[in-house]
CSV table of N, CA and C in Angstrom, one decimal:
chain,number,residue,atom,x,y,z
A,9,MET,N,0.8,-1.2,0.0
A,9,MET,CA,0.0,0.0,0.0
A,9,MET,C,0.9,1.2,0.0
A,10,SER,N,0.5,2.2,0.8
A,10,SER,CA,1.2,3.5,0.8
A,10,SER,C,2.0,3.7,2.0
A,11,ASN,N,2.9,4.7,2.0
A,11,ASN,CA,3.7,5.0,3.1
A,11,ASN,C,3.1,6.2,3.9
A,12,THR,N,1.9,6.6,3.5
A,12,THR,CA,1.2,7.7,4.2
A,12,THR,C,1.0,7.4,5.7
A,13,PRO,N,1.5,8.2,6.6
A,13,PRO,CA,1.3,7.9,8.0
A,13,PRO,C,-0.2,8.2,8.3
A,14,LEU,N,-0.7,7.3,9.1
A,14,LEU,CA,-2.1,7.4,9.5
A,14,LEU,C,-2.2,8.3,10.8
A,15,PRO,N,-3.3,9.0,10.9
A,15,PRO,CA,-3.5,9.9,12.1
A,15,PRO,C,-3.6,9.0,13.4
A,16,SER,N,-3.1,9.6,14.5
A,16,SER,CA,-3.1,8.8,15.7
A,16,SER,C,-4.5,8.4,16.2
A,17,TRP,N,-5.5,9.2,15.9
A,17,TRP,CA,-6.8,8.9,16.3
A,17,TRP,C,-7.3,7.6,15.6
A,18,LEU,N,-6.9,7.5,14.3
A,18,LEU,CA,-7.3,6.3,13.6
A,18,LEU,C,-6.5,5.1,14.1
A,19,ILE,N,-5.3,5.2,14.4
A,19,ILE,CA,-4.5,4.1,14.9
A,19,ILE,C,-5.1,3.6,16.2
A,20,GLY,N,-5.5,4.6,17.1
A,20,GLY,CA,-6.1,4.2,18.4
A,20,GLY,C,-7.4,3.4,18.2
A,21,ILE,N,-8.2,3.9,17.3
A,21,ILE,CA,-9.5,3.2,17.0
A,21,ILE,C,-9.2,1.9,16.4
A,22,ARG,N,-8.3,1.8,15.5
A,22,ARG,CA,-8.0,0.5,14.8
A,22,ARG,C,-7.5,-0.5,15.9
A,23,LYS,N,-6.6,-0.1,16.8
A,23,LYS,CA,-6.1,-1.0,17.8
A,23,LYS,C,-7.3,-1.6,18.7
A,24,THR,N,-8.2,-0.8,19.1
A,24,THR,CA,-9.3,-1.2,19.9
A,24,THR,C,-10.2,-2.1,19.1
A,25,ILE,N,-10.6,-1.8,17.9
A,25,ILE,CA,-11.4,-2.6,17.0
A,25,ILE,C,-10.7,-3.9,16.7
A,26,ASP,N,-9.4,-3.9,16.4
A,26,ASP,CA,-8.7,-5.1,16.1
A,26,ASP,C,-8.7,-6.0,17.3
A,27,LEU,N,-8.6,-5.5,18.5
A,27,LEU,CA,-8.6,-6.3,19.7
A,27,LEU,C,-10.0,-7.0,19.8
A,28,LEU,N,-11.0,-6.3,19.6
A,28,LEU,CA,-12.4,-6.9,19.7
A,28,LEU,C,-12.6,-8.0,18.5
A,29,THR,N,-12.1,-7.7,17.4
A,29,THR,CA,-12.2,-8.6,16.2
A,29,THR,C,-11.4,-9.9,16.5
A,30,ASN,N,-10.2,-9.7,17.1
A,30,ASN,CA,-9.4,-10.8,17.5
A,30,ASN,C,-10.1,-11.7,18.6
A,31,LEU,N,-10.8,-11.0,19.5
A,31,LEU,CA,-11.5,-11.7,20.5
A,31,LEU,C,-12.7,-12.6,19.9
A,32,LEU,N,-13.4,-12.0,19.0
A,32,LEU,CA,-14.4,-12.8,18.3
A,32,LEU,C,-13.8,-14.0,17.6
A,33,ASN,N,-12.6,-13.8,17.0
A,33,ASN,CA,-11.9,-14.9,16.3
A,33,ASN,C,-11.6,-16.0,17.3
A,34,VAL,N,-11.1,-15.6,18.5
A,34,VAL,CA,-10.8,-16.6,19.5
A,34,VAL,C,-12.0,-17.4,19.9
A,35,PHE,N,-13.2,-16.7,20.1
A,35,PHE,CA,-14.4,-17.4,20.4
A,35,PHE,C,-14.8,-18.4,19.3
A,36,GLY,N,-14.6,-18.0,18.0
A,36,GLY,CA,-14.8,-18.9,16.9
A,36,GLY,C,-14.0,-20.1,17.0
A,37,THR,N,-12.7,-19.9,17.3
A,37,THR,CA,-11.7,-21.0,17.4
A,37,THR,C,-12.1,-22.0,18.5
A,38,LEU,N,-12.5,-21.4,19.6
A,38,LEU,CA,-12.9,-22.2,20.8
A,38,LEU,C,-14.2,-23.0,20.4
A,39,LEU,N,-15.1,-22.4,19.6
A,39,LEU,CA,-16.3,-23.1,19.2
A,39,LEU,C,-15.9,-24.3,18.3
A,40,ILE,N,-14.9,-24.1,17.4
A,40,ILE,CA,-14.4,-25.2,16.6
A,40,ILE,C,-13.9,-26.3,17.4
A,41,VAL,N,-13.2,-26.0,18.4
A,41,VAL,CA,-12.6,-27.1,19.3
A,41,VAL,C,-13.8,-27.8,20.1
A,42,ALA,N,-14.8,-27.0,20.5
A,42,ALA,CA,-15.9,-27.6,21.2
A,42,ALA,C,-16.7,-28.5,20.3
A,43,VAL,N,-16.9,-28.1,19.0
A,43,VAL,CA,-17.7,-28.9,18.1
A,43,VAL,C,-16.9,-30.2,17.8
A,44,MET,N,-15.6,-30.1,17.6
A,44,MET,CA,-14.8,-31.3,17.4
A,44,MET,C,-14.9,-32.3,18.5
A,45,ALA,N,-14.8,-31.7,19.8
A,45,ALA,CA,-14.9,-32.6,20.9
A,45,ALA,C,-16.3,-33.3,21.0
A,46,LEU,N,-17.4,-32.5,20.6
A,46,LEU,CA,-18.7,-33.0,20.6
A,46,LEU,C,-18.9,-34.1,19.6
A,47,ILE,N,-18.3,-33.9,18.4
A,47,ILE,CA,-18.4,-34.9,17.3
A,47,ILE,C,-17.7,-36.2,17.8
A,48,ASN,N,-16.5,-36.0,18.4
A,48,ASN,CA,-15.7,-37.2,18.8
A,48,ASN,C,-16.5,-37.9,19.9
A,49,ALA,N,-17.1,-37.2,20.8
A,49,ALA,CA,-17.9,-37.8,21.9
A,49,ALA,C,-19.1,-38.6,21.3
A,50,ASP,N,-19.7,-38.0,20.3
A,50,ASP,CA,-20.8,-38.7,19.6
A,50,ASP,C,-20.4,-40.0,18.9
A,51,VAL,N,-19.2,-39.9,18.2
A,51,VAL,CA,-18.7,-41.1,17.5
A,51,VAL,C,-18.3,-42.2,18.6
A,52,ILE,N,-17.6,-41.8,19.6
A,52,ILE,CA,-17.2,-42.8,20.7
A,52,ILE,C,-18.5,-43.3,21.3
A,53,GLY,N,-19.5,-42.5,21.6
A,53,GLY,CA,-20.7,-43.0,22.2
A,53,GLY,C,-21.4,-44.0,21.3
A,54,ARG,N,-21.5,-43.7,20.0
A,54,ARG,CA,-22.2,-44.6,19.1
A,54,ARG,C,-21.4,-45.9,19.0
A,55,VAL,N,-20.1,-45.9,18.8
A,55,VAL,CA,-19.3,-47.1,18.5
A,55,VAL,C,-19.2,-47.9,19.7
A,56,PHE,N,-18.8,-47.4,20.9
A,56,PHE,CA,-18.4,-48.2,22.0
A,56,PHE,C,-19.6,-48.4,23.0
A,57,PHE,N,-20.5,-47.5,23.1
A,57,PHE,CA,-21.6,-47.6,24.1
A,57,PHE,C,-23.0,-47.6,23.5
A,58,ALA,N,-23.1,-47.6,22.2
A,58,ALA,CA,-24.4,-47.6,21.5
A,58,ALA,C,-25.3,-46.5,22.0
A,59,ALA,N,-24.7,-45.4,22.4
A,59,ALA,CA,-25.4,-44.3,23.0
A,59,ALA,C,-24.9,-42.9,22.4
A,60,PRO,N,-25.5,-42.6,21.2
A,60,PRO,CA,-25.0,-41.3,20.6
A,60,PRO,C,-25.4,-40.1,21.4
A,61,VAL,N,-24.7,-39.0,21.2
A,61,VAL,CA,-25.1,-37.8,21.9
A,61,VAL,C,-26.2,-37.1,21.2
A,62,SER,N,-27.3,-36.8,21.9
A,62,SER,CA,-28.4,-36.2,21.2
A,62,SER,C,-28.1,-34.8,20.7
A,63,GLY,N,-28.7,-34.5,19.5
A,63,GLY,CA,-28.6,-33.1,19.0
A,63,GLY,C,-27.3,-32.7,18.3
A,64,VAL,N,-26.4,-33.7,18.1
A,64,VAL,CA,-25.1,-33.3,17.4
A,64,VAL,C,-25.3,-32.7,16.0
A,65,PRO,N,-26.2,-33.2,15.2
A,65,PRO,CA,-26.3,-32.6,13.9
A,65,PRO,C,-26.9,-31.1,14.0
A,66,GLU,N,-27.8,-30.9,14.9
A,66,GLU,CA,-28.4,-29.6,15.0
A,66,GLU,C,-27.3,-28.6,15.6
A,67,ILE,N,-26.5,-29.1,16.6
A,67,ILE,CA,-25.5,-28.2,17.2
A,67,ILE,C,-24.4,-27.9,16.1
A,68,VAL,N,-24.0,-28.9,15.4
A,68,VAL,CA,-23.0,-28.7,14.4
A,68,VAL,C,-23.4,-27.7,13.3
A,69,SER,N,-24.7,-27.9,12.8
A,69,SER,CA,-25.2,-27.0,11.8
A,69,SER,C,-25.3,-25.5,12.3
A,70,MET,N,-25.7,-25.3,13.5
A,70,MET,CA,-25.8,-24.0,14.0
A,70,MET,C,-24.4,-23.4,14.3
A,71,SER,N,-23.5,-24.3,14.8
A,71,SER,CA,-22.1,-23.9,15.1
A,71,SER,C,-21.4,-23.4,13.9
A,72,ILE,N,-21.6,-24.1,12.7
A,72,ILE,CA,-20.9,-23.7,11.5
A,72,ILE,C,-21.2,-22.2,11.2
A,73,VAL,N,-22.5,-21.9,11.2
A,73,VAL,CA,-22.9,-20.5,10.9
A,73,VAL,C,-22.3,-19.6,11.9
A,74,ALA,N,-22.3,-19.9,13.2
A,74,ALA,CA,-21.7,-19.0,14.2
A,74,ALA,C,-20.2,-18.9,14.0
A,75,ILE,N,-19.5,-19.9,13.7
A,75,ILE,CA,-18.1,-19.9,13.5
A,75,ILE,C,-17.7,-18.9,12.3
A,76,VAL,N,-18.5,-19.0,11.2
A,76,VAL,CA,-18.2,-18.2,10.1
A,76,VAL,C,-18.4,-16.7,10.5
A,77,PHE,N,-19.5,-16.4,11.1
A,77,PHE,CA,-19.7,-15.0,11.5
A,77,PHE,C,-18.8,-14.5,12.6
A,78,LEU,N,-18.3,-15.3,13.4
A,78,LEU,CA,-17.3,-14.9,14.5
A,78,LEU,C,-15.9,-14.7,13.8
A,79,GLN,N,-15.6,-15.4,12.8
A,79,GLN,CA,-14.2,-15.3,12.2
A,79,GLN,C,-14.1,-14.5,11.0
A,80,VAL,N,-15.2,-14.1,10.3
A,80,VAL,CA,-15.0,-13.4,9.0
A,80,VAL,C,-14.5,-12.0,9.2
A,81,PRO,N,-14.7,-11.3,10.3
A,81,PRO,CA,-14.1,-9.9,10.5
A,81,PRO,C,-12.6,-10.0,10.5
A,82,GLN,N,-12.1,-11.0,11.2
A,82,GLN,CA,-10.6,-11.2,11.4
A,82,GLN,C,-10.0,-11.7,10.0
A,83,ALA,N,-10.8,-12.5,9.3
A,83,ALA,CA,-10.3,-12.9,8.0
A,83,ALA,C,-10.1,-11.7,7.1
A,84,PHE,N,-11.1,-10.8,7.1
A,84,PHE,CA,-11.0,-9.6,6.3
A,84,PHE,C,-9.8,-8.8,6.7
A,85,ARG,N,-9.7,-8.6,8.0
A,85,ARG,CA,-8.7,-7.7,8.6
A,85,ARG,C,-7.3,-8.2,8.2
A,86,LYS,N,-7.1,-9.5,8.2
A,86,LYS,CA,-5.8,-10.1,7.8
A,86,LYS,C,-5.6,-10.3,6.3
A,87,GLY,N,-6.6,-9.9,5.5
A,87,GLY,CA,-6.5,-10.0,4.1
A,87,GLY,C,-6.6,-11.5,3.6
A,88,ARG,N,-7.4,-12.3,4.3
A,88,ARG,CA,-7.5,-13.7,4.0
A,88,ARG,C,-8.8,-14.1,3.3
A,89,LEU,N,-9.6,-13.1,3.0
A,89,LEU,CA,-10.8,-13.4,2.2
A,89,LEU,C,-10.4,-13.6,0.7
A,90,THR,N,-11.1,-14.5,0.1
A,90,THR,CA,-10.7,-14.8,-1.3
A,90,THR,C,-11.0,-13.6,-2.2
A,91,ARG,N,-10.0,-13.3,-3.0
A,91,ARG,CA,-10.1,-12.2,-4.0
A,91,ARG,C,-8.9,-12.3,-4.9
A,92,THR,N,-9.0,-11.8,-6.1
A,92,THR,CA,-7.9,-11.8,-7.1
A,92,THR,C,-7.0,-10.7,-6.9
A,93,GLU,N,-5.7,-11.0,-6.6
A,93,GLU,CA,-4.7,-9.9,-6.4
A,93,GLU,C,-4.0,-9.6,-7.6
A,94,ALA,N,-4.1,-10.4,-8.7
A,94,ALA,CA,-3.3,-10.2,-9.9
A,94,ALA,C,-3.6,-8.8,-10.5
A,95,VAL,N,-4.8,-8.5,-10.6
A,95,VAL,CA,-5.2,-7.2,-11.2
A,95,VAL,C,-4.7,-6.0,-10.3
A,96,ILE,N,-5.0,-6.2,-9.0
A,96,ILE,CA,-4.6,-5.2,-8.0
A,96,ILE,C,-3.1,-5.0,-8.0
A,97,ASP,N,-2.4,-6.0,-8.0
A,97,ASP,CA,-0.9,-5.9,-8.0
A,97,ASP,C,-0.4,-5.3,-9.3
A,98,PHE,N,-1.0,-5.6,-10.4
A,98,PHE,CA,-0.6,-5.0,-11.7
A,98,PHE,C,-0.9,-3.5,-11.6
A,99,VAL,N,-2.0,-3.1,-11.1
A,99,VAL,CA,-2.4,-1.7,-11.0
A,99,VAL,C,-1.4,-1.0,-10.0
A,100,GLN,N,-1.1,-1.7,-8.9
A,100,GLN,CA,-0.2,-1.1,-7.9
A,100,GLN,C,1.1,-0.7,-8.5
A,101,LYS,N,1.7,-1.5,-9.4
A,101,LYS,CA,3.0,-1.2,-10.0
A,101,LYS,C,3.0,0.0,-10.9
A,102,ARG,N,1.8,0.2,-11.5
A,102,ARG,CA,1.7,1.3,-12.5
A,102,ARG,C,1.1,2.6,-12.0
A,103,ALA,N,0.1,2.4,-11.1
A,103,ALA,CA,-0.6,3.6,-10.6
A,103,ALA,C,-1.2,3.3,-9.2
A,104,PRO,N,-0.4,3.5,-8.2
A,104,PRO,CA,-0.8,3.2,-6.8
A,104,PRO,C,-2.1,3.9,-6.4
A,105,LYS,N,-2.3,5.1,-6.9
A,105,LYS,CA,-3.5,5.8,-6.5
A,105,LYS,C,-4.7,5.1,-7.1
A,106,VAL,N,-4.6,4.5,-8.3
A,106,VAL,CA,-5.7,3.8,-8.8
A,106,VAL,C,-6.0,2.6,-8.0
A,107,ARG,N,-5.0,1.9,-7.5
A,107,ARG,CA,-5.2,0.8,-6.6
A,107,ARG,C,-6.0,1.2,-5.4
A,108,HIS,N,-5.7,2.4,-4.8
A,108,HIS,CA,-6.4,2.9,-3.6
A,108,HIS,C,-7.9,3.1,-4.0
A,109,LEU,N,-8.1,3.7,-5.2
A,109,LEU,CA,-9.4,3.9,-5.7
A,109,LEU,C,-10.2,2.6,-5.8
A,110,LEU,N,-9.6,1.6,-6.4
A,110,LEU,CA,-10.2,0.3,-6.5
A,110,LEU,C,-10.5,-0.3,-5.1
A,111,GLU,N,-9.6,-0.2,-4.2
A,111,GLU,CA,-9.8,-0.6,-2.8
A,111,GLU,C,-11.0,0.1,-2.2
A,112,LEU,N,-11.1,1.4,-2.4
A,112,LEU,CA,-12.2,2.2,-1.9
A,112,LEU,C,-13.5,1.8,-2.5
A,113,VAL,N,-13.6,1.5,-3.8
A,113,VAL,CA,-14.8,1.1,-4.4
A,113,VAL,C,-15.2,-0.3,-3.8
A,114,PHE,N,-14.2,-1.2,-3.6
A,114,PHE,CA,-14.5,-2.5,-3.0
A,114,PHE,C,-15.0,-2.3,-1.6
A,115,SER,N,-14.4,-1.4,-0.9
A,115,SER,CA,-14.9,-1.2,0.5
A,115,SER,C,-16.4,-0.7,0.5
A,116,PHE,N,-16.7,0.2,-0.3
A,116,PHE,CA,-18.1,0.7,-0.3
A,116,PHE,C,-19.1,-0.3,-0.8
A,117,ALA,N,-18.7,-1.1,-1.8
A,117,ALA,CA,-19.6,-2.2,-2.2
A,117,ALA,C,-19.8,-3.2,-1.1
A,118,ALA,N,-18.7,-3.6,-0.4
A,118,ALA,CA,-18.8,-4.5,0.7
A,118,ALA,C,-19.6,-4.0,1.8
A,119,ILE,N,-19.4,-2.7,2.1
A,119,ILE,CA,-20.2,-2.1,3.2
A,119,ILE,C,-21.7,-2.2,2.9
A,120,GLY,N,-22.0,-1.9,1.6
A,120,GLY,CA,-23.4,-2.0,1.2
A,120,GLY,C,-24.0,-3.4,1.3
A,121,LEU,N,-23.2,-4.3,0.9
A,121,LEU,CA,-23.6,-5.7,0.9
A,121,LEU,C,-23.8,-6.2,2.4
A,122,ILE,N,-22.8,-6.0,3.2
A,122,ILE,CA,-22.9,-6.4,4.6
A,122,ILE,C,-24.0,-5.7,5.4
A,123,TRP,N,-24.2,-4.4,5.1
A,123,TRP,CA,-25.3,-3.6,5.7
A,123,TRP,C,-26.6,-4.3,5.4
A,124,GLN,N,-26.8,-4.7,4.1
A,124,GLN,CA,-28.0,-5.3,3.7
A,124,GLN,C,-28.2,-6.7,4.5
A,125,LEU,N,-27.2,-7.4,4.7
A,125,LEU,CA,-27.2,-8.7,5.4
A,125,LEU,C,-27.6,-8.4,6.9
A,126,TYR,N,-26.9,-7.4,7.5
A,126,TYR,CA,-27.2,-7.0,8.9
A,126,TYR,C,-28.6,-6.6,9.0
A,127,TRP,N,-29.1,-5.7,8.1
A,127,TRP,CA,-30.5,-5.2,8.2
A,127,TRP,C,-31.5,-6.3,8.0
A,128,ALA,N,-31.2,-7.2,7.1
A,128,ALA,CA,-32.2,-8.4,6.9
A,128,ALA,C,-32.1,-9.4,8.1
A,129,SER,N,-31.0,-9.4,8.8
A,129,SER,CA,-30.9,-10.4,9.9
A,129,SER,C,-31.5,-9.9,11.2
A,130,GLN,N,-31.7,-8.6,11.3
A,130,GLN,CA,-32.3,-8.1,12.6
A,130,GLN,C,-33.7,-8.6,12.9
A,131,PRO,N,-34.6,-8.6,11.9
A,131,PRO,CA,-35.9,-9.1,12.2
A,131,PRO,C,-35.9,-10.6,12.5
A,132,LEU,N,-35.0,-11.3,11.9
A,132,LEU,CA,-34.9,-12.8,12.1
A,132,LEU,C,-34.5,-13.1,13.6
A,133,PHE,N,-33.5,-12.2,14.1
A,133,PHE,CA,-33.1,-12.4,15.5
A,133,PHE,C,-34.3,-12.0,16.4
A,134,ILE,N,-35.0,-10.9,16.2
A,134,ILE,CA,-36.1,-10.5,17.0
A,134,ILE,C,-37.2,-11.6,17.0
A,135,LYS,N,-37.5,-12.1,15.9
A,135,LYS,CA,-38.5,-13.1,15.8
A,135,LYS,C,-38.1,-14.4,16.6
A,136,ALA,N,-36.8,-14.8,16.4
A,136,ALA,CA,-36.4,-16.0,17.1
A,136,ALA,C,-36.4,-15.7,18.6
A,137,TRP,N,-36.0,-14.5,19.1
A,137,TRP,CA,-36.0,-14.2,20.5
A,137,TRP,C,-37.4,-14.1,21.1
A,138,ASN,N,-38.3,-13.5,20.4
A,138,ASN,CA,-39.7,-13.3,20.9
A,138,ASN,C,-40.5,-14.6,20.9
A,139,ARG,N,-40.3,-15.4,19.9
A,139,ARG,CA,-41.1,-16.7,19.7
A,139,ARG,C,-40.4,-17.9,20.4
A,140,GLY,N,-39.2,-17.7,20.8
A,140,GLY,CA,-38.5,-18.8,21.4
A,140,GLY,C,-38.2,-20.0,20.4
A,141,THR,N,-38.0,-19.6,19.2
A,141,THR,CA,-37.7,-20.6,18.1
A,141,THR,C,-36.6,-21.5,18.5
A,142,TYR,N,-36.7,-22.8,18.2
A,142,TYR,CA,-35.7,-23.7,18.5
A,142,TYR,C,-35.4,-24.6,17.4
A,143,GLU,N,-34.3,-25.3,17.4
A,143,GLU,CA,-33.8,-26.4,16.5
A,143,GLU,C,-33.9,-27.7,17.2
A,144,GLY,N,-34.3,-28.7,16.5
A,144,GLY,CA,-34.3,-30.0,17.2
A,144,GLY,C,-35.7,-30.6,17.2
A,145,THR,N,-35.8,-31.7,18.0
A,145,THR,CA,-37.1,-32.4,18.2
A,145,THR,C,-37.5,-32.4,19.6
A,146,VAL,N,-38.7,-32.0,19.9
A,146,VAL,CA,-39.2,-32.0,21.3
A,146,VAL,C,-39.2,-33.4,21.8
A,147,GLY,N,-38.7,-33.5,23.0
A,147,GLY,CA,-38.6,-34.8,23.6
A,147,GLY,C,-37.2,-35.5,23.5
A,148,ASP,N,-36.4,-35.0,22.5
A,148,ASP,CA,-35.1,-35.6,22.2
A,148,ASP,C,-34.1,-34.5,22.5
A,149,PHE,N,-34.1,-33.5,21.7
A,149,PHE,CA,-33.1,-32.4,21.9
A,149,PHE,C,-33.7,-31.1,21.2
A,150,THR,N,-33.6,-30.0,22.0
A,150,THR,CA,-34.0,-28.7,21.4
A,150,THR,C,-32.9,-27.7,21.9
A,151,ALA,N,-32.7,-26.7,21.0
A,151,ALA,CA,-31.7,-25.6,21.3
A,151,ALA,C,-32.3,-24.4,20.7
A,152,PRO,N,-32.3,-23.3,21.4
A,152,PRO,CA,-32.8,-22.0,20.9
A,152,PRO,C,-31.9,-21.5,19.8
A,153,ILE,N,-32.5,-20.9,18.8
A,153,ILE,CA,-31.6,-20.4,17.6
A,153,ILE,C,-31.3,-18.9,17.8
A,154,TRP,N,-31.9,-18.2,18.7
A,154,TRP,CA,-31.5,-16.8,18.9
A,154,TRP,C,-30.1,-16.6,19.1
A,155,PRO,N,-29.3,-17.4,19.8
A,155,PRO,CA,-27.9,-17.1,20.0
A,155,PRO,C,-27.1,-17.0,18.7
A,156,VAL,N,-27.5,-17.9,17.8
A,156,VAL,CA,-26.8,-17.9,16.4
A,156,VAL,C,-27.2,-16.7,15.7
A,157,LYS,N,-28.5,-16.3,15.8
A,157,LYS,CA,-29.0,-15.1,15.1
A,157,LYS,C,-28.3,-13.8,15.6
A,158,LEU,N,-28.0,-13.8,16.9
A,158,LEU,CA,-27.3,-12.7,17.6
A,158,LEU,C,-25.8,-12.7,17.1
A,159,ILE,N,-25.2,-13.9,17.0
A,159,ILE,CA,-23.8,-13.9,16.5
A,159,ILE,C,-23.8,-13.4,15.1
A,160,ILE,N,-24.8,-13.7,14.3
A,160,ILE,CA,-24.8,-13.2,12.9
A,160,ILE,C,-24.8,-11.7,12.9
A,161,LEU,N,-25.6,-11.1,13.8
A,161,LEU,CA,-25.6,-9.6,13.9
A,161,LEU,C,-24.3,-9.1,14.4
A,162,ILE,N,-23.7,-9.7,15.4
A,162,ILE,CA,-22.4,-9.3,16.0
A,162,ILE,C,-21.3,-9.4,14.9
A,163,GLY,N,-21.3,-10.5,14.2
A,163,GLY,CA,-20.3,-10.7,13.1
A,163,GLY,C,-20.4,-9.7,12.0
A,164,CYS,N,-21.7,-9.4,11.6
A,164,CYS,CA,-21.9,-8.4,10.5
A,164,CYS,C,-21.5,-7.0,11.0
A,165,GLY,N,-21.8,-6.7,12.3
A,165,GLY,CA,-21.4,-5.4,12.8
A,165,GLY,C,-19.9,-5.3,12.9
A,166,ALA,N,-19.2,-6.3,13.3
A,166,ALA,CA,-17.7,-6.2,13.4
A,166,ALA,C,-17.1,-6.1,12.0
A,167,LEU,N,-17.7,-6.8,11.1
A,167,LEU,CA,-17.2,-6.8,9.7
A,167,LEU,C,-17.5,-5.4,9.1
A,168,LEU,N,-18.6,-4.8,9.4
A,168,LEU,CA,-18.9,-3.4,8.9
A,168,LEU,C,-17.9,-2.4,9.5
A,169,ILE,N,-17.6,-2.6,10.7
A,169,ILE,CA,-16.6,-1.7,11.4
A,169,ILE,C,-15.2,-1.8,10.7
A,170,GLN,N,-14.8,-3.1,10.5
A,170,GLN,CA,-13.5,-3.3,9.8
A,170,GLN,C,-13.6,-2.7,8.4
A,171,LEU,N,-14.7,-2.9,7.7
A,171,LEU,CA,-14.8,-2.3,6.3
A,171,LEU,C,-14.7,-0.8,6.3
A,172,VAL,N,-15.4,-0.2,7.3
A,172,VAL,CA,-15.3,1.3,7.4
A,172,VAL,C,-13.9,1.8,7.7
A,173,LEU,N,-13.2,1.0,8.6
A,173,LEU,CA,-11.8,1.4,8.9
A,173,LEU,C,-11.0,1.2,7.6
A,174,HIS,N,-11.2,0.2,6.9
A,174,HIS,CA,-10.4,-0.1,5.6
A,174,HIS,C,-10.7,1.1,4.6
A,175,ALA,N,-12.0,1.4,4.5
A,175,ALA,CA,-12.3,2.5,3.6
A,175,ALA,C,-11.7,3.9,4.0
A,176,THR,N,-11.7,4.1,5.3
A,176,THR,CA,-11.1,5.3,5.9
A,176,THR,C,-9.6,5.4,5.6
A,177,THR,N,-8.9,4.3,5.9
A,177,THR,CA,-7.5,4.2,5.7
A,177,THR,C,-7.2,4.3,4.2
A,178,THR,N,-7.9,3.7,3.3
A,178,THR,CA,-7.7,3.7,1.9
A,178,THR,C,-8.0,5.1,1.4
A,179,GLY,N,-9.1,5.7,1.9
A,179,GLY,CA,-9.4,7.1,1.5
A,179,GLY,C,-8.3,8.1,1.9
A,180,LEU,N,-7.8,7.9,3.1
A,180,LEU,CA,-6.7,8.8,3.5
A,180,LEU,C,-5.5,8.6,2.6
A,181,GLN,N,-5.2,7.4,2.2
A,181,GLN,CA,-4.0,7.1,1.3
A,181,GLN,C,-4.3,7.6,-0.1
A,182,LEU,N,-5.5,7.5,-0.5
A,182,LEU,CA,-5.9,8.0,-1.9
A,182,LEU,C,-5.7,9.5,-2.0
A,183,PHE,N,-6.2,10.2,-1.0
A,183,PHE,CA,-6.2,11.6,-1.1
A,183,PHE,C,-5.1,12.3,-0.5
A,184,SER,N,-4.1,11.6,0.0
A,184,SER,CA,-2.9,12.2,0.6
A,184,SER,C,-2.0,12.7,-0.5
A,185,ARG,N,-1.2,13.7,-0.2
A,185,ARG,CA,-0.2,14.2,-1.2
A,185,ARG,C,1.1,13.4,-1.2
A,186,THR,N,1.3,12.7,-0.1
A,186,THR,CA,2.6,11.9,0.0
A,186,THR,C,2.3,10.5,-0.1
A,187,GLY,N,3.3,9.7,-0.4
A,187,GLY,CA,3.2,8.3,-0.4
A,187,GLY,C,2.4,7.7,-1.6
A,188,SER,N,2.4,8.4,-2.7
A,188,SER,CA,1.7,7.9,-3.9
A,188,SER,C,2.5,6.8,-4.6
A,189,ARG,N,3.7,6.6,-4.2
A,189,ARG,CA,4.5,5.5,-4.8
A,189,ARG,C,4.9,4.6,-3.6
A,190,THR,N,4.9,3.3,-3.8
A,190,THR,CA,5.3,2.3,-2.8
A,190,THR,C,6.7,1.9,-3.0
């Protein structure tokens, strides 16, 4: 990117948001470990004791959604989301400011998309909370789905904040007079 120094206020905000994003990522990782342990307990229970753990498919399916939304803000922050770098790197070598412009357009498009996802997910969370919607079979295993709906909102919110920070940083680099060459 650019050698343009960022304002201290932006660096402070970024450190705080990055800490929270990292914390969500840790929760996602712990959930992965818990799901792995649950699956292993279910397999061991089935094979050795003919007693499977109730609700494993439901828990795994809900956990996968939760893991994605807990970890996607960190994946974006670290530049690990899938995208083609060939064009961006080609542009970077010839016109660094154009790269910043492309990054800014990407940020605004992503902000719009994630905002729509956040906005559409709010009523689903409220409905699940108010109605006590659950996953599973009564008498065997049931689990409320509102925690996963809440995690979707939290993950979307964290990703939106990361995208706004990325857009702000890119905008500062695009419109700065220094650091136009890397």
